[in-house]
Amino acid sequence: MSTAPNWEKLRADFPILNQKVHGRPLIYFDNAATSQKPRAVIDALVHYYEHDNANVHRGIHELSNRSTMAFEAARARAAKFINANSADEIVFVRGTTEGINLVASSWGTKNLKSGDVILLTEMEHHSNLVPWQMLAQKTGAKIAYIPITGDEGVLDLSKLDSLLASQVKLLAMVHISNSLGTVNPVVELCARARKLGIVTLVDGAQSAGHRPVDVQAIGCDFFAFSGHKICGPTGIGVLWGRPEILDAMPPYQGGGEMILSVGYDKTEFKDAPHRFEAGTPDISGPIGLHAAMDYLDAIGRENIWRHDQELAHYTYEKLSALKNIRLFGPKLNSKDRAGLVSFLLKDVHAHDVVTLADQAGVALRGGHHCTQPLMHKLGVESTARASFYFYNAKDEVDRFVEVVKEIQKFFGQ
Ligand SMILES: Cc1ncc(COP(=O)(O)O)c(C=O)c1O
């Protein structure tokens, strides 16, 4: 769809948005934590359980065939969603977190040794940080960080050449920061790493559902995202891996479904991606995710991106006109700002902002956003965050800004 979508009409696809919270119309600005689900996704889940539910890859009966076909169709759809070459490059996981843990545990344990370096950025979510720390402890590898530039929160690439030293084996980075809204130059960074033979992983939790994603154009080796942040169900996500790397990786977990044959002494494993999917998988998850991907692509992710950015710029501009406010992330109208704005009111804890906003029907998030090291770097404990999706509108931002002003007044500012 290249013409501008009818956003108001699309909003009506989300039953949950049509409610009052504490007597006020709900304004849902916590989309970076999880998105809401359109009727099409809810219906796909209900249809599956009412008509097709059976275990996959096992039975020969009709329901099992239908279930398997729907499960594998979702894998092919996920490949198309991120422009992978083949469905075999798609591993179903619980979410971004599990995707990264899988890579750390399987690829990392096999390929890293003492003295190797894992290069991250200072803005990583804990899920792209803790698995690497655990791997470093196990292997003796070290972790280094690409720094950020203070409150503006963009990567400082001035020392990249020296950071990309010969011991670096892996560069893992977030595509869009959930705390700052920064869009990182992943294409450039992957190209620089690739020239040096460094494997790259992109955390796409905040990007996959908000802008077009093409893993081949990004040039990474791994890309992970979560279904629940892109209008799909919780408990399902995707890990994409370059096939030659996936094929050489040992299994992550053992059990049913991932084997070719098992003896008392020895097991032969299936090829990727099935080798990484032990046990009965989440079956309804991929089916709901399939519906979500169809839904988003019917709107057009380039349209969603434009809409998200417009709301973020509008919000940033309105908030920056207030006194006693500190704003984080790329400056006004930066093309590198995604659809979220993090802020702090002077002498007011972020949790107080969020609690008072909730009383006014506005759902925000306050806390460290699973980026504690980043918060320490910025010299704060937490921020308040408004994060948008295509069903949000400017009049909601206007109301939100009024609520922020009321909170400031409450605190005598
Ligand atoms: C940037 C980023 N990475 C990773 C994650 C983890 O995603 P999940 O909890 O769905 O595994 C999140 C979730 O907030 C995120 O924002």
XYZ file of C-alpha atoms in Angstrom, residues 318 322 400-410 413:
14
model
C 6.223 19.447 22.340
C 8.601 22.399 28.569
C -0.182 13.011 26.981
C 1.699 16.339 26.941
C -1.143 17.934 28.922
C -0.801 15.102 31.443
C 2.958 15.725 31.706
C 2.238 19.401 32.397
C -0.291 18.426 35.085
C 2.328 16.176 36.683
C 4.818 19.045 36.692
C 2.226 21.267 38.332
C 1.516 18.564 40.929
C 7.117 23.089 38.842
